[in-house]
Amino acid sequence: MNNSKIETIKQHAKTLKLCSLNENIDIFLKDAELKDSSYQEFLFNILEGEIKAKDKKAQEKRLKMAGFPIKKIIEDFDFNFQKSITKKQVNRLLEMDWIDKVYNLIFLGPPGVGKTHLSIALGYKAVEMGYRVTFTSMDNLIYSLKTQEISRKSKGKVNKIYSSDLVIIDEIGYLPITREEANLFFQLISSLYEQASIIITSNKGFEDWTELLGDPALTTAILDRLTYKCDLFNMTGKSYRLEHRESFLQG
């Protein structure tokens, strides 16, 4: 095939938004020539390439929209150090059918025991499997809820949360919140109830949530919705970060 025809094919592919064909036409042609592919095989490889390219692009978009602060994967989680949750339990969670059934996950425990690592790792896997995920710290969430009427960015963040299959709310309990903020949080949880799965990480046990939220009735209502369909993990032990502290001046 002459170069002018290849360039025309590339232009047609670009017009039709067939990105893989536009970028890889030379590779497809060379591969078909080497393997002496049939027309059917050649067409199949082109279409399969387009699907893979579109899936990859969609996954990259979901990953960007999720807003993870850092990449964490299950393979890096030290189950020998943190024995409060087993590899078998996590592997079961990685199947993600709990999202389909709208179950929640709650990780409680002191700093450094792996709560955020697990929540992000599960979120990453969910993105890979095609779920829409939003990650937010409690502090950023409250700010977005309070300013959504005056900030387009905050409104967009809240809308993204409502359109997610999985919402990860990290670090509940690290900073105090007002009664008004607690009410906004309750409204969010009520709206997400049985509409999306939620992962919560907190350094506070449920017995301390009343003090955190400032209202016993409100606290009961929030916990009632969060724990109705929920797996709870009380994670104990020393801080992984402190135990594996690295020093610039060592060595």
PDB file of C-alpha atoms in Angstrom:
ATOM      1  CA  MET A   1       0.000   0.000   0.000  1.00  0.00           C
ATOM      2  CA  ASN A   2       1.455   3.356  -1.003  1.00  0.00           C
ATOM      3  CA  ASN A   3       2.123   6.174   1.429  1.00  0.00           C
ATOM      4  CA  SER A   4      -0.625   8.430   0.072  1.00  0.00           C
ATOM      5  CA  LYS A   5      -3.265   5.785   0.775  1.00  0.00           C
ATOM      6  CA  ILE A   6      -1.892   5.201   4.266  1.00  0.00           C
ATOM      7  CA  GLU A   7      -2.056   8.923   4.962  1.00  0.00           C
ATOM      8  CA  THR A   8      -5.647   9.000   3.654  1.00  0.00           C
ATOM      9  CA  ILE A   9      -6.556   6.095   5.932  1.00  0.00           C
ATOM     10  CA  LYS A  10      -5.020   7.956   8.850  1.00  0.00           C
ATOM     11  CA  GLN A  11      -7.070  11.046   8.024  1.00  0.00           C
ATOM     12  CA  HIS A  12     -10.261   8.976   7.743  1.00  0.00           C
ATOM     13  CA  ALA A  13      -9.422   7.261  11.040  1.00  0.00           C
ATOM     14  CA  LYS A  14      -8.879  10.639  12.673  1.00  0.00           C
ATOM     15  CA  THR A  15     -12.200  11.931  11.335  1.00  0.00           C
ATOM     16  CA  LEU A  16     -13.984   8.834  12.646  1.00  0.00           C
ATOM     17  CA  LYS A  17     -12.088   9.112  15.968  1.00  0.00           C
ATOM     18  CA  LEU A  18     -10.461   5.719  15.478  1.00  0.00           C
ATOM     19  CA  CYS A  19      -7.386   6.675  17.475  1.00  0.00           C
ATOM     20  CA  SER A  20      -5.754   3.253  17.543  1.00  0.00           C
ATOM     21  CA  LEU A  21      -6.010   2.848  13.763  1.00  0.00           C
ATOM     22  CA  ASN A  22      -4.711   6.365  13.185  1.00  0.00           C
ATOM     23  CA  GLU A  23      -1.688   5.797  15.406  1.00  0.00           C
ATOM     24  CA  ASN A  24      -0.945   2.142  14.594  1.00  0.00           C
ATOM     25  CA  ILE A  25      -1.914   1.585  10.933  1.00  0.00           C
ATOM     26  CA  ASP A  26       1.699   0.781  10.012  1.00  0.00           C
ATOM     27  CA  ILE A  27       1.907  -1.816  12.802  1.00  0.00           C
ATOM     28  CA  PHE A  28      -1.414  -3.406  11.772  1.00  0.00           C
ATOM     29  CA  LEU A  29      -0.295  -3.654   8.143  1.00  0.00           C
ATOM     30  CA  LYS A  30       3.108  -5.078   8.994  1.00  0.00           C
ATOM     31  CA  ASP A  31       1.633  -7.605  11.408  1.00  0.00           C
ATOM     32  CA  ALA A  32      -0.966  -8.730   8.865  1.00  0.00           C
ATOM     33  CA  GLU A  33       1.738  -9.109   6.220  1.00  0.00           C
ATOM     34  CA  LEU A  34       4.020 -11.145   8.485  1.00  0.00           C
ATOM     35  CA  LYS A  35       1.213 -13.429   9.638  1.00  0.00           C
ATOM     36  CA  ASP A  36      -0.478 -13.586   6.249  1.00  0.00           C
ATOM     37  CA  SER A  37      -3.740 -12.661   8.019  1.00  0.00           C
ATOM     38  CA  SER A  38      -7.137 -13.059   6.429  1.00  0.00           C
ATOM     39  CA  TYR A  39      -9.324  -9.997   5.854  1.00  0.00           C
ATOM     40  CA  GLN A  40     -11.464 -11.140   8.779  1.00  0.00           C
ATOM     41  CA  GLU A  41      -8.463 -11.373  11.129  1.00  0.00           C
ATOM     42  CA  PHE A  42      -7.133  -8.030   9.939  1.00  0.00           C
ATOM     43  CA  LEU A  43     -10.454  -6.285  10.584  1.00  0.00           C
ATOM     44  CA  PHE A  44     -10.847  -8.048  13.942  1.00  0.00           C
ATOM     45  CA  ASN A  45      -7.406  -6.834  15.106  1.00  0.00           C
ATOM     46  CA  ILE A  46      -8.201  -3.256  14.104  1.00  0.00           C
ATOM     47  CA  LEU A  47     -11.541  -3.238  15.949  1.00  0.00           C
ATOM     48  CA  GLU A  48     -10.079  -4.971  18.996  1.00  0.00           C
ATOM     49  CA  GLY A  49      -7.330  -2.351  19.084  1.00  0.00           C
ATOM     50  CA  GLU A  50      -9.941   0.419  19.047  1.00  0.00           C
ATOM     51  CA  ILE A  51     -11.882  -1.146  21.911  1.00  0.00           C
ATOM     52  CA  LYS A  52      -8.739  -1.572  24.016  1.00  0.00           C
ATOM     53  CA  ALA A  53      -7.674   2.014  23.305  1.00  0.00           C
ATOM     54  CA  LYS A  54     -11.095   3.379  24.245  1.00  0.00           C
ATOM     55  CA  ASP A  55     -11.212   1.255  27.408  1.00  0.00           C
ATOM     56  CA  LYS A  56      -7.772   2.519  28.406  1.00  0.00           C
ATOM     57  CA  LYS A  57      -8.768   6.127  27.756  1.00  0.00           C
ATOM     58  CA  ALA A  58     -11.983   5.715  29.762  1.00  0.00           C
ATOM     59  CA  GLN A  59     -10.040   4.141  32.626  1.00  0.00           C
ATOM     60  CA  GLU A  60      -7.525   6.995  32.631  1.00  0.00           C
ATOM     61  CA  LYS A  61     -10.420   9.475  32.754  1.00  0.00           C
ATOM     62  CA  ARG A  62     -12.082   7.620  35.671  1.00  0.00           C
ATOM     63  CA  LEU A  63      -8.757   7.509  37.496  1.00  0.00           C
ATOM     64  CA  LYS A  64      -8.262  11.241  37.068  1.00  0.00           C
ATOM     65  CA  MET A  65     -11.838  11.939  38.190  1.00  0.00           C
ATOM     66  CA  ALA A  66     -11.387   9.757  41.287  1.00  0.00           C
ATOM     67  CA  GLY A  67      -8.910  12.232  42.771  1.00  0.00           C
ATOM     68  CA  PHE A  68      -6.646   9.798  44.595  1.00  0.00           C
ATOM     69  CA  PRO A  69      -3.883  11.683  46.450  1.00  0.00           C
ATOM     70  CA  ILE A  70      -1.371   8.899  45.768  1.00  0.00           C
ATOM     71  CA  LYS A  71      -1.287   5.497  44.119  1.00  0.00           C
ATOM     72  CA  LYS A  72      -1.662   2.540  46.469  1.00  0.00           C
ATOM     73  CA  ILE A  73      -2.089  -1.082  45.420  1.00  0.00           C
ATOM     74  CA  ILE A  74      -2.982  -4.205  47.359  1.00  0.00           C
ATOM     75  CA  GLU A  75       0.269  -5.902  46.343  1.00  0.00           C
ATOM     76  CA  ASP A  76       2.172  -3.365  48.491  1.00  0.00           C
ATOM     77  CA  PHE A  77       0.049  -3.930  51.604  1.00  0.00           C
ATOM     78  CA  ASP A  78       1.943  -5.775  54.375  1.00  0.00           C
ATOM     79  CA  PHE A  79      -0.428  -8.412  55.732  1.00  0.00           C
ATOM     80  CA  ASN A  80       2.317  -9.742  57.992  1.00  0.00           C
ATOM     81  CA  PHE A  81       2.510  -6.380  59.748  1.00  0.00           C
ATOM     82  CA  GLN A  82      -1.237  -5.700  59.838  1.00  0.00           C
ATOM     83  CA  LYS A  83      -3.046  -8.842  60.968  1.00  0.00           C
ATOM     84  CA  SER A  84      -6.434  -7.254  61.741  1.00  0.00           C
ATOM     85  CA  ILE A  85      -7.559  -7.977  58.196  1.00  0.00           C
ATOM     86  CA  THR A  86      -6.658 -11.081  56.206  1.00  0.00           C
ATOM     87  CA  LYS A  87      -5.526 -11.457  52.623  1.00  0.00           C
ATOM     88  CA  LYS A  88      -8.523 -13.729  52.052  1.00  0.00           C
ATOM     89  CA  GLN A  89     -10.922 -10.985  53.175  1.00  0.00           C
ATOM     90  CA  VAL A  90      -9.259  -8.401  50.934  1.00  0.00           C
ATOM     91  CA  ASN A  91      -9.228 -10.758  47.940  1.00  0.00           C
ATOM     92  CA  ARG A  92     -12.952 -11.219  48.452  1.00  0.00           C
ATOM     93  CA  LEU A  93     -13.430  -7.439  48.499  1.00  0.00           C
ATOM     94  CA  LEU A  94     -11.400  -7.130  45.282  1.00  0.00           C
ATOM     95  CA  GLU A  95     -14.155  -9.005  43.458  1.00  0.00           C
ATOM     96  CA  MET A  96     -16.196  -5.791  43.896  1.00  0.00           C
ATOM     97  CA  ASP A  97     -19.628  -7.407  44.058  1.00  0.00           C
ATOM     98  CA  TRP A  98     -20.153  -5.510  47.324  1.00  0.00           C
ATOM     99  CA  ILE A  99     -20.346  -2.356  45.188  1.00  0.00           C
ATOM    100  CA  ASP A 100     -23.005  -3.941  42.977  1.00  0.00           C
ATOM    101  CA  LYS A 101     -24.988  -4.794  46.124  1.00  0.00           C
ATOM    102  CA  VAL A 102     -24.347  -1.290  47.585  1.00  0.00           C
ATOM    103  CA  TYR A 103     -22.520  -2.387  50.724  1.00  0.00           C
ATOM    104  CA  ASN A 104     -20.277  -0.028  52.692  1.00  0.00           C
ATOM    105  CA  LEU A 105     -16.842  -0.618  54.222  1.00  0.00           C
ATOM    106  CA  ILE A 106     -15.627   1.056  57.397  1.00  0.00           C
ATOM    107  CA  PHE A 107     -11.992   0.957  58.522  1.00  0.00           C
ATOM    108  CA  LEU A 108     -11.443   2.126  62.101  1.00  0.00           C
ATOM    109  CA  GLY A 109      -8.145   2.424  63.912  1.00  0.00           C
ATOM    110  CA  PRO A 110      -5.234   4.648  64.939  1.00  0.00           C
ATOM    111  CA  PRO A 111      -2.965   6.405  62.406  1.00  0.00           C
ATOM    112  CA  GLY A 112      -0.575   4.283  60.380  1.00  0.00           C
ATOM    113  CA  VAL A 113      -2.389   0.925  60.477  1.00  0.00           C
ATOM    114  CA  GLY A 114      -3.241   0.868  56.763  1.00  0.00           C
ATOM    115  CA  LYS A 115      -6.777   2.276  56.574  1.00  0.00           C
ATOM    116  CA  THR A 116      -6.080   4.784  53.796  1.00  0.00           C
ATOM    117  CA  HIS A 117      -3.828   2.349  51.917  1.00  0.00           C
ATOM    118  CA  LEU A 118      -6.614  -0.225  51.750  1.00  0.00           C
ATOM    119  CA  SER A 119      -9.287   2.290  50.796  1.00  0.00           C
ATOM    120  CA  ILE A 120      -7.216   3.733  47.935  1.00  0.00           C
ATOM    121  CA  ALA A 121      -6.130   0.283  46.736  1.00  0.00           C
ATOM    122  CA  LEU A 122      -9.742  -0.886  46.613  1.00  0.00           C
ATOM    123  CA  GLY A 123     -10.669   2.336  44.834  1.00  0.00           C
ATOM    124  CA  TYR A 124      -7.954   1.808  42.219  1.00  0.00           C
ATOM    125  CA  LYS A 125      -9.173  -1.710  41.563  1.00  0.00           C
ATOM    126  CA  ALA A 126     -12.757  -0.471  41.281  1.00  0.00           C
ATOM    127  CA  VAL A 127     -11.663   2.101  38.670  1.00  0.00           C
ATOM    128  CA  GLU A 128      -9.882  -0.638  36.705  1.00  0.00           C
ATOM    129  CA  MET A 129     -13.093  -2.677  36.724  1.00  0.00           C
ATOM    130  CA  GLY A 130     -15.136   0.200  35.324  1.00  0.00           C
ATOM    131  CA  TYR A 131     -16.692   1.740  38.449  1.00  0.00           C
ATOM    132  CA  ARG A 132     -16.897   5.497  38.984  1.00  0.00           C
ATOM    133  CA  VAL A 133     -15.023   6.372  42.165  1.00  0.00           C
ATOM    134  CA  THR A 134     -14.520   9.574  44.143  1.00  0.00           C
ATOM    135  CA  PHE A 135     -11.923   9.942  46.891  1.00  0.00           C
ATOM    136  CA  THR A 136     -12.071  12.837  49.353  1.00  0.00           C
ATOM    137  CA  SER A 137     -10.783  13.639  52.801  1.00  0.00           C
ATOM    138  CA  MET A 138     -13.441  14.579  55.337  1.00  0.00           C
ATOM    139  CA  ASP A 139     -11.982  18.081  55.561  1.00  0.00           C
ATOM    140  CA  ASN A 140     -12.197  18.660  51.796  1.00  0.00           C
ATOM    141  CA  LEU A 141     -15.658  17.104  51.684  1.00  0.00           C
ATOM    142  CA  ILE A 142     -17.024  19.472  54.309  1.00  0.00           C
ATOM    143  CA  TYR A 143     -15.480  22.437  52.510  1.00  0.00           C
ATOM    144  CA  SER A 144     -17.110  21.376  49.228  1.00  0.00           C
ATOM    145  CA  LEU A 145     -20.498  20.878  50.890  1.00  0.00           C
ATOM    146  CA  LYS A 146     -20.327  24.303  52.566  1.00  0.00           C
ATOM    147  CA  THR A 147     -19.258  26.205  49.456  1.00  0.00           C
ATOM    148  CA  GLN A 148     -21.121  24.390  46.673  1.00  0.00           C
ATOM    149  CA  GLU A 149     -23.615  27.238  46.278  1.00  0.00           C
ATOM    150  CA  ILE A 150     -20.897  29.838  45.682  1.00  0.00           C
ATOM    151  CA  SER A 151     -18.093  27.795  44.117  1.00  0.00           C
ATOM    152  CA  ARG A 152     -18.345  26.082  40.742  1.00  0.00           C
ATOM    153  CA  LYS A 153     -15.418  23.825  41.680  1.00  0.00           C
ATOM    154  CA  SER A 154     -17.120  22.706  44.902  1.00  0.00           C
ATOM    155  CA  LYS A 155     -20.428  22.169  43.102  1.00  0.00           C
ATOM    156  CA  GLY A 156     -18.648  20.022  40.535  1.00  0.00           C
ATOM    157  CA  LYS A 157     -17.006  17.975  43.294  1.00  0.00           C
ATOM    158  CA  VAL A 158     -20.346  17.357  45.023  1.00  0.00           C
ATOM    159  CA  ASN A 159     -22.045  16.436  41.736  1.00  0.00           C
ATOM    160  CA  LYS A 160     -19.215  14.017  41.007  1.00  0.00           C
ATOM    161  CA  ILE A 161     -19.778  12.371  44.397  1.00  0.00           C
ATOM    162  CA  TYR A 162     -23.470  11.912  43.678  1.00  0.00           C
ATOM    163  CA  SER A 163     -22.725  10.305  40.309  1.00  0.00           C
ATOM    164  CA  SER A 164     -20.175   7.849  41.744  1.00  0.00           C
ATOM    165  CA  ASP A 165     -20.592   4.124  42.329  1.00  0.00           C
ATOM    166  CA  LEU A 166     -18.098   4.280  45.209  1.00  0.00           C
ATOM    167  CA  VAL A 167     -17.330   7.234  47.484  1.00  0.00           C
ATOM    168  CA  ILE A 168     -14.258   7.062  49.729  1.00  0.00           C
ATOM    169  CA  ILE A 169     -14.302   9.460  52.692  1.00  0.00           C
ATOM    170  CA  ASP A 170     -10.936   9.503  54.429  1.00  0.00           C
ATOM    171  CA  GLU A 171      -9.893  10.728  57.870  1.00  0.00           C
ATOM    172  CA  ILE A 172     -13.214  11.255  59.643  1.00  0.00           C
ATOM    173  CA  GLY A 173     -12.428  12.432  63.145  1.00  0.00           C
ATOM    174  CA  TYR A 174      -9.074  14.137  62.655  1.00  0.00           C
ATOM    175  CA  LEU A 175     -10.565  17.627  62.636  1.00  0.00           C
ATOM    176  CA  PRO A 176     -13.591  18.875  64.636  1.00  0.00           C
ATOM    177  CA  ILE A 177     -16.734  19.899  62.755  1.00  0.00           C
ATOM    178  CA  THR A 178     -19.588  22.223  63.628  1.00  0.00           C
ATOM    179  CA  ARG A 179     -23.261  21.325  64.015  1.00  0.00           C
ATOM    180  CA  GLU A 180     -23.981  22.898  60.615  1.00  0.00           C
ATOM    181  CA  GLU A 181     -21.228  20.813  59.004  1.00  0.00           C
ATOM    182  CA  ALA A 182     -22.517  17.660  60.705  1.00  0.00           C
ATOM    183  CA  ASN A 183     -25.964  18.326  59.220  1.00  0.00           C
ATOM    184  CA  LEU A 184     -24.471  18.727  55.738  1.00  0.00           C
ATOM    185  CA  PHE A 185     -22.630  15.428  56.206  1.00  0.00           C
ATOM    186  CA  PHE A 186     -25.866  13.737  57.280  1.00  0.00           C
ATOM    187  CA  GLN A 187     -27.657  15.049  54.185  1.00  0.00           C
ATOM    188  CA  LEU A 188     -24.899  13.641  51.981  1.00  0.00           C
ATOM    189  CA  ILE A 189     -24.964  10.216  53.639  1.00  0.00           C
ATOM    190  CA  SER A 190     -28.768  10.154  53.396  1.00  0.00           C
ATOM    191  CA  SER A 191     -28.621  10.977  49.679  1.00  0.00           C
ATOM    192  CA  LEU A 192     -26.017   8.273  49.021  1.00  0.00           C
ATOM    193  CA  TYR A 193     -27.861   5.695  51.150  1.00  0.00           C
ATOM    194  CA  GLU A 194     -28.420   2.554  49.040  1.00  0.00           C
ATOM    195  CA  GLN A 195     -27.465   4.569  45.917  1.00  0.00           C
ATOM    196  CA  ALA A 196     -23.674   4.250  46.161  1.00  0.00           C
ATOM    197  CA  SER A 197     -21.181   2.306  48.238  1.00  0.00           C
ATOM    198  CA  ILE A 198     -19.127   4.248  50.777  1.00  0.00           C
ATOM    199  CA  ILE A 199     -15.730   3.538  52.290  1.00  0.00           C
ATOM    200  CA  ILE A 200     -15.076   5.344  55.572  1.00  0.00           C
ATOM    201  CA  THR A 201     -11.731   5.583  57.363  1.00  0.00           C
ATOM    202  CA  SER A 202     -11.635   6.995  60.863  1.00  0.00           C
ATOM    203  CA  ASN A 203      -9.353   7.145  63.866  1.00  0.00           C
ATOM    204  CA  LYS A 204     -12.432   7.376  66.105  1.00  0.00           C
ATOM    205  CA  GLY A 205     -14.489   4.465  67.366  1.00  0.00           C
ATOM    206  CA  PHE A 206     -18.260   4.765  66.975  1.00  0.00           C
ATOM    207  CA  GLU A 207     -18.536   5.576  70.673  1.00  0.00           C
ATOM    208  CA  ASP A 208     -16.642   8.821  69.968  1.00  0.00           C
ATOM    209  CA  TRP A 209     -18.700   9.914  66.966  1.00  0.00           C
ATOM    210  CA  THR A 210     -21.319  11.689  69.088  1.00  0.00           C
ATOM    211  CA  GLU A 211     -18.651  14.015  70.447  1.00  0.00           C
ATOM    212  CA  LEU A 212     -17.296  14.473  66.919  1.00  0.00           C
ATOM    213  CA  LEU A 213     -20.677  15.282  65.340  1.00  0.00           C
ATOM    214  CA  GLY A 214     -22.099  17.085  68.348  1.00  0.00           C
ATOM    215  CA  ASP A 215     -25.592  15.552  68.272  1.00  0.00           C
ATOM    216  CA  PRO A 216     -26.567  12.065  69.569  1.00  0.00           C
ATOM    217  CA  ALA A 217     -29.662  11.794  67.345  1.00  0.00           C
ATOM    218  CA  LEU A 218     -27.756  12.902  64.241  1.00  0.00           C
ATOM    219  CA  THR A 219     -24.920  10.505  65.013  1.00  0.00           C
ATOM    220  CA  THR A 220     -27.354   7.607  65.391  1.00  0.00           C
ATOM    221  CA  ALA A 221     -29.032   8.485  62.100  1.00  0.00           C
ATOM    222  CA  ILE A 222     -25.701   8.639  60.234  1.00  0.00           C
ATOM    223  CA  LEU A 223     -24.371   5.385  61.707  1.00  0.00           C
ATOM    224  CA  ASP A 224     -27.708   3.679  61.071  1.00  0.00           C
ATOM    225  CA  ARG A 225     -27.405   4.413  57.357  1.00  0.00           C
ATOM    226  CA  LEU A 226     -23.691   3.649  57.117  1.00  0.00           C
ATOM    227  CA  THR A 227     -23.820   0.334  58.956  1.00  0.00           C
ATOM    228  CA  TYR A 228     -27.113  -1.100  57.641  1.00  0.00           C
ATOM    229  CA  LYS A 229     -25.268  -2.966  54.860  1.00  0.00           C
ATOM    230  CA  CYS A 230     -21.669  -2.809  55.922  1.00  0.00           C
ATOM    231  CA  ASP A 231     -18.451  -4.663  56.720  1.00  0.00           C
ATOM    232  CA  LEU A 232     -16.561  -3.154  59.644  1.00  0.00           C
ATOM    233  CA  PHE A 233     -12.840  -3.604  60.212  1.00  0.00           C
ATOM    234  CA  ASN A 234     -11.292  -2.595  63.537  1.00  0.00           C
ATOM    235  CA  MET A 235      -7.630  -2.271  62.654  1.00  0.00           C
ATOM    236  CA  THR A 236      -5.167  -2.350  65.520  1.00  0.00           C
ATOM    237  CA  GLY A 237      -1.427  -2.351  66.065  1.00  0.00           C
ATOM    238  CA  LYS A 238       1.519  -0.009  65.708  1.00  0.00           C
ATOM    239  CA  SER A 239       1.961   2.587  63.006  1.00  0.00           C
ATOM    240  CA  TYR A 240       3.556   1.093  59.897  1.00  0.00           C
ATOM    241  CA  ARG A 241       5.100   4.458  59.066  1.00  0.00           C
ATOM    242  CA  LEU A 242       6.757   4.789  62.481  1.00  0.00           C
ATOM    243  CA  GLU A 243       7.986   1.199  62.478  1.00  0.00           C
ATOM    244  CA  HIS A 244       9.449   1.596  58.978  1.00  0.00           C
ATOM    245  CA  ARG A 245      10.667   5.156  59.384  1.00  0.00           C
ATOM    246  CA  GLU A 246      13.441   6.152  56.993  1.00  0.00           C
ATOM    247  CA  SER A 247      16.083   8.706  57.864  1.00  0.00           C
ATOM    248  CA  PHE A 248      17.923  10.825  55.331  1.00  0.00           C
ATOM    249  CA  LEU A 249      20.997  10.920  57.596  1.00  0.00           C
ATOM    250  CA  GLN A 250      21.206   7.167  58.199  1.00  0.00           C
ATOM    251  CA  GLY A 251      23.841   5.079  56.496  1.00  0.00           C
TER     252      GLY A 251
END
